[in-house]
Amino acid sequence: MKELMTAVTENLIFVAEFLGIVAFMFALAYAYEKLTMKKSGDKGRIFSTRKVSMIGMFSAIAVILMLLEIPLFFAPGFYKLDFSEIPVLIGAFAFGPMAGVTIEFCKILLELLLKGTTTAFVGELANFIIGCSFVLPASIIYLHRKTKKTALIGSVTGTICMTIFGTAFNAIYLLPKFAQLYGMPLDAIVQMGTVVNPAIDSVTTLVIFAVAPLNIIKGASVSAVTVLIYKKLSPILKEGHKKSEVSKATKIS
């Protein structure tokens, strides 16, 4: 914990930017979900007691999966594949975009508490915001019509959004910020990519040949697993949610 607080102090401005982006993502998810609830006449709360407990469970599963990183032969060592977005996407499909963003944030927070940061928080920001760029479009599309077809359409759309946004955000912000915080030239980071792929000779080629394929693989694999297992889990999640609502209605009456 002491090391984590030291890292926060040393990178205070970036941490403030990080928290600003987190707040924006929460506001975006909240506003859209509230608007959808208003249109459908739903006057309930976004966060019920059961939903909070499920968010906690999915966050715990996500952080475990996040710790199981897989190196990729076509990318430098600081880019690794994990499947932590599976429980995030399942949670977002089951309980809405706000739940998805919350699970994504809790996952990052838990990982920081367990491991601290080795990237001056740049890696954690990347994981959060790029994960949100996948989960938010997917869950928003699914929110309007909850069928297997729209789950698939949402997942494909999320993968496309994540690939485009993740590639651009790495090139424009994350890689330059990482170089700045560590006091190293961007060329040195690019060189790490050149070692694994001679075609990588600039920031642009680094994100095209490393970041884009990583996001495509991650989005496709997470989507495939989620679409395959979500409908089997959905009745269990919905049944628990219905019982919670019935219990609440009984208490009110």
PDB file of C-alpha atoms in Angstrom:
ATOM      1  CA  MET A   1       0.000   0.000   0.000  1.00  0.00           C
ATOM      2  CA  LYS A   2       2.870   2.358   0.836  1.00  0.00           C
ATOM      3  CA  GLU A   3       4.447   1.753  -2.590  1.00  0.00           C
ATOM      4  CA  LEU A   4       1.089   2.412  -4.263  1.00  0.00           C
ATOM      5  CA  MET A   5       0.663   5.736  -2.442  1.00  0.00           C
ATOM      6  CA  THR A   6       4.216   6.703  -3.397  1.00  0.00           C
ATOM      7  CA  ALA A   7       3.388   5.973  -7.043  1.00  0.00           C
ATOM      8  CA  VAL A   8       0.247   8.118  -6.751  1.00  0.00           C
ATOM      9  CA  THR A   9       2.248  11.000  -5.283  1.00  0.00           C
ATOM     10  CA  GLU A  10       4.944  10.769  -7.961  1.00  0.00           C
ATOM     11  CA  ASN A  11       2.372  10.710 -10.780  1.00  0.00           C
ATOM     12  CA  LEU A  12      -0.274  12.968  -9.258  1.00  0.00           C
ATOM     13  CA  ILE A  13      -1.164  14.882 -12.426  1.00  0.00           C
ATOM     14  CA  PHE A  14      -1.566  11.716 -14.472  1.00  0.00           C
ATOM     15  CA  VAL A  15      -3.621  10.087 -11.704  1.00  0.00           C
ATOM     16  CA  ALA A  16      -5.909  13.149 -11.764  1.00  0.00           C
ATOM     17  CA  GLU A  17      -6.286  12.763 -15.544  1.00  0.00           C
ATOM     18  CA  PHE A  18      -6.972   9.063 -15.020  1.00  0.00           C
ATOM     19  CA  LEU A  19      -9.722   9.788 -12.490  1.00  0.00           C
ATOM     20  CA  GLY A  20     -11.204  12.405 -14.817  1.00  0.00           C
ATOM     21  CA  ILE A  21     -11.503   9.811 -17.586  1.00  0.00           C
ATOM     22  CA  VAL A  22     -13.028   7.329 -15.121  1.00  0.00           C
ATOM     23  CA  ALA A  23     -15.599   9.939 -14.061  1.00  0.00           C
ATOM     24  CA  PHE A  24     -16.457  10.654 -17.707  1.00  0.00           C
ATOM     25  CA  MET A  25     -17.027   6.964 -18.441  1.00  0.00           C
ATOM     26  CA  PHE A  26     -19.274   6.617 -15.388  1.00  0.00           C
ATOM     27  CA  ALA A  27     -21.231   9.727 -16.376  1.00  0.00           C
ATOM     28  CA  LEU A  28     -21.666   8.473 -19.938  1.00  0.00           C
ATOM     29  CA  ALA A  29     -22.921   5.047 -18.833  1.00  0.00           C
ATOM     30  CA  TYR A  30     -25.177   6.542 -16.146  1.00  0.00           C
ATOM     31  CA  ALA A  31     -26.748   9.105 -18.488  1.00  0.00           C
ATOM     32  CA  TYR A  32     -27.468   6.555 -21.197  1.00  0.00           C
ATOM     33  CA  GLU A  33     -28.899   3.964 -18.812  1.00  0.00           C
ATOM     34  CA  LYS A  34     -31.082   6.573 -17.069  1.00  0.00           C
ATOM     35  CA  LEU A  35     -32.370   7.793 -20.444  1.00  0.00           C
ATOM     36  CA  THR A  36     -33.227   4.239 -21.482  1.00  0.00           C
ATOM     37  CA  MET A  37     -35.003   3.597 -18.173  1.00  0.00           C
ATOM     38  CA  LYS A  38     -36.991   6.817 -18.550  1.00  0.00           C
ATOM     39  CA  LYS A  39     -38.118   5.865 -22.060  1.00  0.00           C
ATOM     40  CA  SER A  40     -39.262   2.443 -20.881  1.00  0.00           C
ATOM     41  CA  GLY A  41     -41.023   3.846 -17.810  1.00  0.00           C
ATOM     42  CA  ASP A  42     -38.702   2.071 -15.396  1.00  0.00           C
ATOM     43  CA  LYS A  43     -38.518   4.086 -12.158  1.00  0.00           C
ATOM     44  CA  GLY A  44     -36.217   1.684 -10.344  1.00  0.00           C
ATOM     45  CA  ARG A  45     -32.674   2.309  -9.161  1.00  0.00           C
ATOM     46  CA  ILE A  46     -29.658   1.622 -11.339  1.00  0.00           C
ATOM     47  CA  PHE A  47     -27.924  -0.127  -8.423  1.00  0.00           C
ATOM     48  CA  SER A  48     -29.993  -2.580  -6.390  1.00  0.00           C
ATOM     49  CA  THR A  49     -28.515  -4.529  -3.472  1.00  0.00           C
ATOM     50  CA  ARG A  50     -28.331  -7.693  -5.551  1.00  0.00           C
ATOM     51  CA  LYS A  51     -26.742  -5.869  -8.465  1.00  0.00           C
ATOM     52  CA  VAL A  52     -24.014  -4.482  -6.209  1.00  0.00           C
ATOM     53  CA  SER A  53     -23.254  -7.969  -4.881  1.00  0.00           C
ATOM     54  CA  MET A  54     -23.094  -9.367  -8.431  1.00  0.00           C
ATOM     55  CA  ILE A  55     -20.807  -6.535  -9.495  1.00  0.00           C
ATOM     56  CA  GLY A  56     -18.496  -7.486  -6.633  1.00  0.00           C
ATOM     57  CA  MET A  57     -18.482 -11.131  -7.715  1.00  0.00           C
ATOM     58  CA  PHE A  58     -17.808 -10.345 -11.379  1.00  0.00           C
ATOM     59  CA  SER A  59     -15.068  -7.870 -10.386  1.00  0.00           C
ATOM     60  CA  ALA A  60     -13.307 -10.560  -8.349  1.00  0.00           C
ATOM     61  CA  ILE A  61     -13.459 -13.010 -11.265  1.00  0.00           C
ATOM     62  CA  ALA A  62     -12.229 -10.299 -13.648  1.00  0.00           C
ATOM     63  CA  VAL A  63      -9.183  -9.428 -11.553  1.00  0.00           C
ATOM     64  CA  ILE A  64      -8.208 -13.113 -11.316  1.00  0.00           C
ATOM     65  CA  LEU A  65      -8.416 -13.423 -15.107  1.00  0.00           C
ATOM     66  CA  MET A  66      -6.500 -10.170 -15.472  1.00  0.00           C
ATOM     67  CA  LEU A  67      -3.579 -11.638 -13.547  1.00  0.00           C
ATOM     68  CA  LEU A  68      -3.362 -14.518 -16.056  1.00  0.00           C
ATOM     69  CA  GLU A  69      -1.629 -12.679 -18.873  1.00  0.00           C
ATOM     70  CA  ILE A  70      -0.500 -14.325 -22.115  1.00  0.00           C
ATOM     71  CA  PRO A  71       2.480 -12.900 -24.040  1.00  0.00           C
ATOM     72  CA  LEU A  72       2.056 -12.515 -27.800  1.00  0.00           C
ATOM     73  CA  PHE A  73       4.688 -13.394 -30.385  1.00  0.00           C
ATOM     74  CA  PHE A  74       3.893 -10.367 -32.582  1.00  0.00           C
ATOM     75  CA  ALA A  75       4.006  -7.701 -29.834  1.00  0.00           C
ATOM     76  CA  PRO A  76       6.609  -6.388 -27.365  1.00  0.00           C
ATOM     77  CA  GLY A  77       6.424  -7.734 -23.801  1.00  0.00           C
ATOM     78  CA  PHE A  78       4.412  -4.837 -22.364  1.00  0.00           C
ATOM     79  CA  TYR A  79       1.433  -5.837 -24.531  1.00  0.00           C
ATOM     80  CA  LYS A  80      -0.192  -9.025 -23.225  1.00  0.00           C
ATOM     81  CA  LEU A  81      -3.521 -10.753 -23.710  1.00  0.00           C
ATOM     82  CA  ASP A  82      -5.930 -11.425 -20.861  1.00  0.00           C
ATOM     83  CA  PHE A  83      -9.573 -12.435 -20.724  1.00  0.00           C
ATOM     84  CA  SER A  84     -10.752 -10.220 -17.871  1.00  0.00           C
ATOM     85  CA  GLU A  85     -13.363  -8.608 -20.135  1.00  0.00           C
ATOM     86  CA  ILE A  86     -15.432 -11.839 -20.144  1.00  0.00           C
ATOM     87  CA  PRO A  87     -17.004 -11.276 -16.690  1.00  0.00           C
ATOM     88  CA  VAL A  88     -17.187  -7.541 -17.421  1.00  0.00           C
ATOM     89  CA  LEU A  89     -19.194  -8.123 -20.605  1.00  0.00           C
ATOM     90  CA  ILE A  90     -21.413 -10.736 -18.954  1.00  0.00           C
ATOM     91  CA  GLY A  91     -22.113  -8.323 -16.099  1.00  0.00           C
ATOM     92  CA  ALA A  92     -22.846  -5.495 -18.540  1.00  0.00           C
ATOM     93  CA  PHE A  93     -25.242  -7.679 -20.558  1.00  0.00           C
ATOM     94  CA  ALA A  94     -27.007  -8.824 -17.395  1.00  0.00           C
ATOM     95  CA  PHE A  95     -27.193  -5.535 -15.491  1.00  0.00           C
ATOM     96  CA  GLY A  96     -26.513  -2.724 -17.961  1.00  0.00           C
ATOM     97  CA  PRO A  97     -23.693  -0.409 -19.127  1.00  0.00           C
ATOM     98  CA  MET A  98     -23.281   1.208 -15.700  1.00  0.00           C
ATOM     99  CA  ALA A  99     -22.587  -2.183 -14.152  1.00  0.00           C
ATOM    100  CA  GLY A 100     -20.051  -2.896 -16.908  1.00  0.00           C
ATOM    101  CA  VAL A 101     -18.098   0.313 -16.254  1.00  0.00           C
ATOM    102  CA  THR A 102     -18.246  -0.314 -12.499  1.00  0.00           C
ATOM    103  CA  ILE A 103     -16.878  -3.864 -12.866  1.00  0.00           C
ATOM    104  CA  GLU A 104     -14.145  -2.526 -15.152  1.00  0.00           C
ATOM    105  CA  PHE A 105     -13.160   0.089 -12.552  1.00  0.00           C
ATOM    106  CA  CYS A 106     -13.326  -2.319  -9.590  1.00  0.00           C
ATOM    107  CA  LYS A 107     -11.155  -4.768 -11.523  1.00  0.00           C
ATOM    108  CA  ILE A 108      -8.453  -2.128 -11.991  1.00  0.00           C
ATOM    109  CA  LEU A 109      -8.724  -0.958  -8.382  1.00  0.00           C
ATOM    110  CA  LEU A 110      -8.389  -4.507  -7.036  1.00  0.00           C
ATOM    111  CA  GLU A 111      -5.408  -5.184  -9.286  1.00  0.00           C
ATOM    112  CA  LEU A 112      -3.685  -2.024  -8.044  1.00  0.00           C
ATOM    113  CA  LEU A 113      -4.267  -3.052  -4.427  1.00  0.00           C
ATOM    114  CA  LEU A 114      -2.929  -6.554  -5.110  1.00  0.00           C
ATOM    115  CA  LYS A 115       0.031  -5.759  -7.364  1.00  0.00           C
ATOM    116  CA  GLY A 116       0.566  -2.023  -7.385  1.00  0.00           C
ATOM    117  CA  THR A 117       1.641  -0.475 -10.669  1.00  0.00           C
ATOM    118  CA  THR A 118       4.748  -1.037 -12.776  1.00  0.00           C
ATOM    119  CA  THR A 119       3.642   1.358 -15.540  1.00  0.00           C
ATOM    120  CA  ALA A 120       3.038   4.582 -13.558  1.00  0.00           C
ATOM    121  CA  PHE A 121      -0.709   3.837 -13.969  1.00  0.00           C
ATOM    122  CA  VAL A 122      -0.536   4.052 -17.784  1.00  0.00           C
ATOM    123  CA  GLY A 123      -1.223   0.323 -18.199  1.00  0.00           C
ATOM    124  CA  GLU A 124      -4.137   0.482 -15.784  1.00  0.00           C
ATOM    125  CA  LEU A 125      -5.663   3.462 -17.601  1.00  0.00           C
ATOM    126  CA  ALA A 126      -5.219   1.658 -20.914  1.00  0.00           C
ATOM    127  CA  ASN A 127      -6.932  -1.462 -19.602  1.00  0.00           C
ATOM    128  CA  PHE A 128      -9.840   0.535 -18.142  1.00  0.00           C
ATOM    129  CA  ILE A 129     -10.619   2.910 -20.985  1.00  0.00           C
ATOM    130  CA  ILE A 130      -9.996   0.450 -23.806  1.00  0.00           C
ATOM    131  CA  GLY A 131     -12.078  -2.137 -21.953  1.00  0.00           C
ATOM    132  CA  CYS A 132     -14.877   0.446 -21.663  1.00  0.00           C
ATOM    133  CA  SER A 133     -14.619   1.198 -25.395  1.00  0.00           C
ATOM    134  CA  PHE A 134     -15.476  -2.482 -25.930  1.00  0.00           C
ATOM    135  CA  VAL A 135     -18.049  -3.086 -23.195  1.00  0.00           C
ATOM    136  CA  LEU A 136     -20.065   0.142 -23.499  1.00  0.00           C
ATOM    137  CA  PRO A 137     -21.037  -0.146 -27.202  1.00  0.00           C
ATOM    138  CA  ALA A 138     -21.738  -3.870 -26.812  1.00  0.00           C
ATOM    139  CA  SER A 139     -23.963  -3.468 -23.740  1.00  0.00           C
ATOM    140  CA  ILE A 140     -25.762  -0.381 -25.099  1.00  0.00           C
ATOM    141  CA  ILE A 141     -26.773  -2.277 -28.243  1.00  0.00           C
ATOM    142  CA  TYR A 142     -27.828  -5.311 -26.193  1.00  0.00           C
ATOM    143  CA  LEU A 143     -29.814  -3.102 -23.798  1.00  0.00           C
ATOM    144  CA  HIS A 144     -32.295  -2.191 -26.559  1.00  0.00           C
ATOM    145  CA  ARG A 145     -33.126  -5.739 -27.621  1.00  0.00           C
ATOM    146  CA  LYS A 146     -31.914  -8.628 -25.494  1.00  0.00           C
ATOM    147  CA  THR A 147     -31.474 -11.445 -28.002  1.00  0.00           C
ATOM    148  CA  LYS A 148     -28.562 -13.652 -28.985  1.00  0.00           C
ATOM    149  CA  LYS A 149     -28.400 -11.851 -32.327  1.00  0.00           C
ATOM    150  CA  THR A 150     -28.043  -8.399 -30.750  1.00  0.00           C
ATOM    151  CA  ALA A 151     -25.522  -9.793 -28.254  1.00  0.00           C
ATOM    152  CA  LEU A 152     -23.454 -10.911 -31.239  1.00  0.00           C
ATOM    153  CA  ILE A 153     -23.960  -7.609 -33.093  1.00  0.00           C
ATOM    154  CA  GLY A 154     -23.062  -5.679 -29.945  1.00  0.00           C
ATOM    155  CA  SER A 155     -19.943  -7.765 -29.347  1.00  0.00           C
ATOM    156  CA  VAL A 156     -18.749  -7.319 -32.943  1.00  0.00           C
ATOM    157  CA  THR A 157     -19.422  -3.575 -32.745  1.00  0.00           C
ATOM    158  CA  GLY A 158     -17.570  -3.406 -29.429  1.00  0.00           C
ATOM    159  CA  THR A 159     -14.592  -5.236 -30.917  1.00  0.00           C
ATOM    160  CA  ILE A 160     -14.451  -2.803 -33.838  1.00  0.00           C
ATOM    161  CA  CYS A 161     -14.727   0.215 -31.506  1.00  0.00           C
ATOM    162  CA  MET A 162     -12.056  -1.184 -29.180  1.00  0.00           C
ATOM    163  CA  THR A 163      -9.688  -1.883 -32.069  1.00  0.00           C
ATOM    164  CA  ILE A 164     -10.049   1.567 -33.629  1.00  0.00           C
ATOM    165  CA  PHE A 165     -10.066   3.502 -30.352  1.00  0.00           C
ATOM    166  CA  GLY A 166      -7.372   1.388 -28.683  1.00  0.00           C
ATOM    167  CA  THR A 167      -5.038   1.747 -31.657  1.00  0.00           C
ATOM    168  CA  ALA A 168      -5.514   5.513 -31.909  1.00  0.00           C
ATOM    169  CA  PHE A 169      -5.408   6.125 -28.126  1.00  0.00           C
ATOM    170  CA  ASN A 170      -2.144   4.203 -27.797  1.00  0.00           C
ATOM    171  CA  ALA A 171      -0.516   6.205 -30.597  1.00  0.00           C
ATOM    172  CA  ILE A 172      -1.824   9.623 -29.600  1.00  0.00           C
ATOM    173  CA  TYR A 173      -1.795   9.482 -25.799  1.00  0.00           C
ATOM    174  CA  LEU A 174      -0.711   6.308 -24.007  1.00  0.00           C
ATOM    175  CA  LEU A 175       2.687   5.638 -25.595  1.00  0.00           C
ATOM    176  CA  PRO A 176       3.823   9.295 -25.476  1.00  0.00           C
ATOM    177  CA  LYS A 177       2.604   9.543 -21.869  1.00  0.00           C
ATOM    178  CA  PHE A 178       4.413   6.339 -20.901  1.00  0.00           C
ATOM    179  CA  ALA A 179       7.625   7.666 -22.477  1.00  0.00           C
ATOM    180  CA  GLN A 180       7.203  11.002 -20.670  1.00  0.00           C
ATOM    181  CA  LEU A 181       6.560   9.482 -17.244  1.00  0.00           C
ATOM    182  CA  TYR A 182       9.532   7.120 -17.567  1.00  0.00           C
ATOM    183  CA  GLY A 183      11.827   9.740 -19.110  1.00  0.00           C
ATOM    184  CA  MET A 184      12.611   7.579 -22.125  1.00  0.00           C
ATOM    185  CA  PRO A 185      12.433   8.391 -25.845  1.00  0.00           C
ATOM    186  CA  LEU A 186       9.560   6.983 -27.888  1.00  0.00           C
ATOM    187  CA  ASP A 187      12.165   5.479 -30.221  1.00  0.00           C
ATOM    188  CA  ALA A 188      13.261   3.166 -27.410  1.00  0.00           C
ATOM    189  CA  ILE A 189       9.704   1.849 -27.064  1.00  0.00           C
ATOM    190  CA  VAL A 190       9.405   1.435 -30.822  1.00  0.00           C
ATOM    191  CA  GLN A 191      12.701  -0.479 -30.793  1.00  0.00           C
ATOM    192  CA  MET A 192      11.156  -3.040 -28.426  1.00  0.00           C
ATOM    193  CA  GLY A 193       8.580  -3.679 -31.129  1.00  0.00           C
ATOM    194  CA  THR A 194      11.212  -3.843 -33.862  1.00  0.00           C
ATOM    195  CA  VAL A 195      12.912  -6.688 -31.993  1.00  0.00           C
ATOM    196  CA  VAL A 196       9.827  -8.914 -32.378  1.00  0.00           C
ATOM    197  CA  ASN A 197       8.731  -7.571 -35.769  1.00  0.00           C
ATOM    198  CA  PRO A 198      11.145  -5.796 -38.153  1.00  0.00           C
ATOM    199  CA  ALA A 199       8.170  -4.132 -39.863  1.00  0.00           C
ATOM    200  CA  ILE A 200       7.670  -2.020 -36.738  1.00  0.00           C
ATOM    201  CA  ASP A 201       9.763   1.133 -37.212  1.00  0.00           C
ATOM    202  CA  SER A 202       7.523   3.905 -35.832  1.00  0.00           C
ATOM    203  CA  VAL A 203       4.715   4.536 -33.353  1.00  0.00           C
ATOM    204  CA  THR A 204       2.218   4.154 -36.187  1.00  0.00           C
ATOM    205  CA  THR A 205       3.489   0.741 -37.264  1.00  0.00           C
ATOM    206  CA  LEU A 206       3.781  -0.320 -33.617  1.00  0.00           C
ATOM    207  CA  VAL A 207       0.085   0.245 -32.994  1.00  0.00           C
ATOM    208  CA  ILE A 208      -0.937  -1.188 -36.371  1.00  0.00           C
ATOM    209  CA  PHE A 209       1.066  -4.408 -36.074  1.00  0.00           C
ATOM    210  CA  ALA A 210       0.836  -4.932 -32.295  1.00  0.00           C
ATOM    211  CA  VAL A 211      -2.076  -3.068 -30.701  1.00  0.00           C
ATOM    212  CA  ALA A 212      -4.692  -3.586 -33.419  1.00  0.00           C
ATOM    213  CA  PRO A 213      -4.198  -7.386 -33.713  1.00  0.00           C
ATOM    214  CA  LEU A 214      -4.159  -7.685 -29.902  1.00  0.00           C
ATOM    215  CA  ASN A 215      -7.512  -5.912 -29.615  1.00  0.00           C
ATOM    216  CA  ILE A 216      -9.040  -7.915 -32.464  1.00  0.00           C
ATOM    217  CA  ILE A 217      -7.962 -11.207 -30.861  1.00  0.00           C
ATOM    218  CA  LYS A 218      -9.144 -10.102 -27.427  1.00  0.00           C
ATOM    219  CA  GLY A 219     -12.490  -8.779 -28.677  1.00  0.00           C
ATOM    220  CA  ALA A 220     -13.183 -11.848 -30.814  1.00  0.00           C
ATOM    221  CA  SER A 221     -12.291 -14.357 -28.106  1.00  0.00           C
ATOM    222  CA  VAL A 222     -14.156 -12.527 -25.321  1.00  0.00           C
ATOM    223  CA  SER A 223     -17.182 -12.113 -27.590  1.00  0.00           C
ATOM    224  CA  ALA A 224     -17.209 -15.771 -28.580  1.00  0.00           C
ATOM    225  CA  VAL A 225     -17.017 -17.026 -24.990  1.00  0.00           C
ATOM    226  CA  THR A 226     -19.607 -14.525 -23.748  1.00  0.00           C
ATOM    227  CA  VAL A 227     -22.142 -15.258 -26.484  1.00  0.00           C
ATOM    228  CA  LEU A 228     -21.720 -18.998 -25.915  1.00  0.00           C
ATOM    229  CA  ILE A 229     -22.181 -18.970 -22.139  1.00  0.00           C
ATOM    230  CA  TYR A 230     -24.304 -15.892 -21.436  1.00  0.00           C
ATOM    231  CA  LYS A 231     -27.661 -17.388 -22.372  1.00  0.00           C
ATOM    232  CA  LYS A 232     -26.944 -20.333 -20.068  1.00  0.00           C
ATOM    233  CA  LEU A 233     -26.127 -17.974 -17.207  1.00  0.00           C
ATOM    234  CA  SER A 234     -28.881 -15.482 -17.995  1.00  0.00           C
ATOM    235  CA  PRO A 235     -31.788 -17.454 -16.430  1.00  0.00           C
ATOM    236  CA  ILE A 236     -29.832 -17.817 -13.174  1.00  0.00           C
ATOM    237  CA  LEU A 237     -28.974 -14.107 -13.084  1.00  0.00           C
ATOM    238  CA  LYS A 238     -32.503 -13.039 -14.017  1.00  0.00           C
ATOM    239  CA  GLU A 239     -34.116 -15.442 -11.549  1.00  0.00           C
ATOM    240  CA  GLY A 240     -32.091 -13.986  -8.717  1.00  0.00           C
ATOM    241  CA  HIS A 241     -32.942 -10.485  -9.887  1.00  0.00           C
ATOM    242  CA  LYS A 242     -36.684 -11.323 -10.041  1.00  0.00           C
ATOM    243  CA  LYS A 243     -36.621 -12.781  -6.517  1.00  0.00           C
ATOM    244  CA  SER A 244     -34.923  -9.623  -5.284  1.00  0.00           C
ATOM    245  CA  GLU A 245     -37.599  -7.436  -6.919  1.00  0.00           C
ATOM    246  CA  VAL A 246     -40.444  -9.586  -5.573  1.00  0.00           C
ATOM    247  CA  SER A 247     -38.972  -9.443  -2.073  1.00  0.00           C
ATOM    248  CA  LYS A 248     -38.641  -5.661  -2.338  1.00  0.00           C
ATOM    249  CA  ALA A 249     -42.251  -5.303  -3.556  1.00  0.00           C
ATOM    250  CA  THR A 250     -43.494  -7.481  -0.685  1.00  0.00           C
ATOM    251  CA  LYS A 251     -41.738  -5.318   1.866  1.00  0.00           C
ATOM    252  CA  ILE A 252     -43.208  -2.154   0.335  1.00  0.00           C
ATOM    253  CA  SER A 253     -46.751  -3.533   0.303  1.00  0.00           C
TER     254      SER A 253
END
